[in-house]
């Protein structure tokens, strides 16, 4: 083989290697996303820059549903995501809201656990749960999860129990 053909083969192999590396780096959606230099990946930036509702310059709603609200507070490089559970059954709706959160931001559970996310429950829904800032149920963190806290019966459940006792 002449040197000309050898150089041609090496050049083709390098081009092929660059194409394969580019595919894995830029086009695969299942590649685990990591934070680099405190900046969010493009999928999160797209959600932040295109909110459903802008409350203020630094606070937006990403998903508005009668049962839950997914919001973000902060700048486009670092902030806090909030998932507010506005309906019963709190446990089931929290799991659904977490899934919608992942889908909206186009991220996986591992990356979501790297973000600062607070799940909260207003006192009108459950006064016992309103005392906590919960973490995502699938993250192995030090925050309590909604299922970890004992709950008081809802107001309508207490009323039913009182009627049974009186009769």
Coordinates of C-alpha atoms in Angstrom, one line a residue:
X1 CA 0.0 0.0 0.0
X2 CA 1.2 3.4 -0.8
X3 CA 1.4 6.2 1.7
X4 CA -1.4 8.0 -0.1
X5 CA -3.9 5.2 0.5
X6 CA -2.8 4.9 4.1
X7 CA -3.4 8.6 4.8
X8 CA -6.8 8.4 3.1
X9 CA -7.8 5.5 5.3
X10 CA -6.7 7.3 8.4
X11 CA -8.5 10.4 7.4
X12 CA -11.8 8.5 6.7
X13 CA -11.5 6.7 10.1
X14 CA -11.0 10.1 11.9
X15 CA -14.1 11.6 10.1
X16 CA -16.1 8.5 11.1
X17 CA -14.9 8.8 14.7
X18 CA -15.9 12.5 14.8
X19 CA -19.3 11.7 13.4
X20 CA -19.9 9.0 16.0
X21 CA -18.7 11.2 18.9
X22 CA -20.9 14.1 17.7
X23 CA -23.9 11.8 17.6
X24 CA -23.4 10.7 21.2
X25 CA -22.6 14.2 22.4
X26 CA -25.4 16.2 20.8
X27 CA -28.2 14.1 19.4
X28 CA -28.9 11.3 21.9
X29 CA -31.7 12.3 24.3
X30 CA -31.0 9.5 26.7
X31 CA -27.4 10.7 27.5
X32 CA -27.3 11.6 31.1
X33 CA -27.3 15.4 31.4
X34 CA -24.8 17.0 33.8
X35 CA -24.5 20.6 34.9
X36 CA -21.5 22.4 33.6
X37 CA -20.4 25.6 35.3
X38 CA -23.7 26.2 37.0
X39 CA -25.6 26.4 33.7
X40 CA -28.7 24.4 32.9
X41 CA -28.9 22.3 29.8
X42 CA -30.8 23.6 26.8
X43 CA -34.0 21.7 27.5
X44 CA -34.4 23.4 30.9
X45 CA -33.5 26.8 29.5
X46 CA -36.2 26.4 26.8
X47 CA -38.8 25.7 29.5
X48 CA -37.6 28.7 31.6
X49 CA -37.5 31.0 28.6
X50 CA -41.0 30.0 27.5
X51 CA -43.1 29.8 30.6
X52 CA -46.9 29.3 30.7
X53 CA -47.1 32.4 32.9
X54 CA -44.7 35.1 34.1
X55 CA -45.4 36.1 37.7
X56 CA -42.5 38.5 38.0
X57 CA -39.1 39.0 36.5
X58 CA -37.6 36.1 38.5
X59 CA -40.7 33.9 39.1
X60 CA -42.6 31.9 36.5
X61 CA -45.1 29.1 36.2
X62 CA -44.0 26.3 33.9
X63 CA -47.1 24.1 34.3
X64 CA -50.5 25.1 35.6
X65 CA -53.0 22.4 36.5
X66 CA -56.0 22.5 38.9
X67 CA -54.3 19.8 41.0
X68 CA -50.7 21.0 41.0
X69 CA -48.5 23.9 39.9
X70 CA -44.9 23.7 38.7
X71 CA -43.0 26.9 39.1
X72 CA -39.4 28.3 39.0
X73 CA -37.8 31.1 40.8
X74 CA -34.3 32.5 40.0
X75 CA -32.3 33.4 37.0
X76 CA -31.6 31.2 34.0
X77 CA -28.4 29.7 35.5
X78 CA -29.5 28.8 39.0
X79 CA -32.8 28.8 40.9
X80 CA -35.4 26.7 42.6
X81 CA -38.1 24.6 41.1
X82 CA -41.4 24.4 43.1
X83 CA -44.1 21.7 42.8
X84 CA -47.2 22.8 44.7
X85 CA -49.8 20.1 45.3
X86 CA -53.3 21.7 45.3
X87 CA -55.6 18.7 45.6
X88 CA -56.2 15.3 47.2
X89 CA -55.0 12.6 47.1
X90 CA -51.7 14.3 47.8
X91 CA -49.4 11.3 47.4
X92 CA -50.8 10.3 43.9
X93 CA -50.9 13.8 42.6
X94 CA -47.3 14.4 43.8
X95 CA -46.1 11.4 41.8
X96 CA -48.0 12.6 38.7
X97 CA -46.6 16.1 39.1
X98 CA -43.0 14.8 39.4
X99 CA -43.5 12.9 36.1
X100 CA -44.8 16.0 34.4
X101 CA -41.9 18.0 35.8
X102 CA -39.4 15.5 34.2
X103 CA -41.3 15.6 30.9
X104 CA -41.6 19.4 30.8
X105 CA -37.8 19.8 31.4
X106 CA -36.9 16.8 29.2
X107 CA -34.6 15.4 31.9
X108 CA -34.1 12.1 33.6
X109 CA -34.5 11.3 37.3
X110 CA -30.8 11.3 38.1
X111 CA -30.4 14.9 36.7
X112 CA -33.6 16.0 38.5
X113 CA -32.0 14.9 41.8
X114 CA -29.1 17.4 41.1
X115 CA -31.6 20.3 40.9
X116 CA -33.0 22.2 43.8
X117 CA -36.7 21.1 43.9
X118 CA -39.2 21.8 46.6
X119 CA -42.5 20.0 46.8
X120 CA -45.0 21.8 49.0
X121 CA -48.6 21.4 50.1
X122 CA -50.7 24.5 51.1
X123 CA -52.2 24.4 54.6
X124 CA -55.7 24.4 53.0
X125 CA -55.0 21.0 51.5
X126 CA -53.3 19.5 54.6
X127 CA -52.1 21.6 57.5
X128 CA -49.8 18.8 58.7
X129 CA -48.0 18.5 55.4
X130 CA -47.8 22.3 54.9
X131 CA -45.0 22.5 57.5
X132 CA -42.5 20.7 55.2
X133 CA -40.4 21.3 52.1
X134 CA -40.5 17.9 50.5
X135 CA -38.0 16.4 48.0
X136 CA -38.7 14.4 44.9
X137 CA -39.9 10.9 45.8
X138 CA -37.2 9.2 43.6
X139 CA -34.2 11.1 45.0
X140 CA -32.1 9.6 47.7
X141 CA -31.7 12.9 49.6
X142 CA -32.0 14.1 53.2
X143 CA -35.4 15.8 52.5
X144 CA -38.5 14.1 53.7
X145 CA -40.8 12.8 51.0
X146 CA -44.6 13.3 51.2
X147 CA -45.2 9.6 52.0
X148 CA -42.8 9.8 55.0
X149 CA -45.0 12.1 57.0
X150 CA -48.1 10.9 58.9
X151 CA -51.2 12.7 57.9
X152 CA -54.3 13.9 59.7
X153 CA -57.6 13.0 58.2
X154 CA -59.0 15.7 55.8
X155 CA -61.8 17.9 57.2
X156 CA -64.5 15.9 55.4
X157 CA -63.1 12.6 56.8
X158 CA -63.1 14.0 60.4
X159 CA -66.7 15.1 59.9
X160 CA -67.7 11.6 58.7
X161 CA -66.0 10.0 61.7
X162 CA -67.8 12.4 64.1
X163 CA -71.2 11.4 62.6
X164 CA -70.5 7.7 63.0
X165 CA -69.5 8.2 66.6
X166 CA -72.6 10.3 67.4
X167 CA -75.0 7.7 65.9

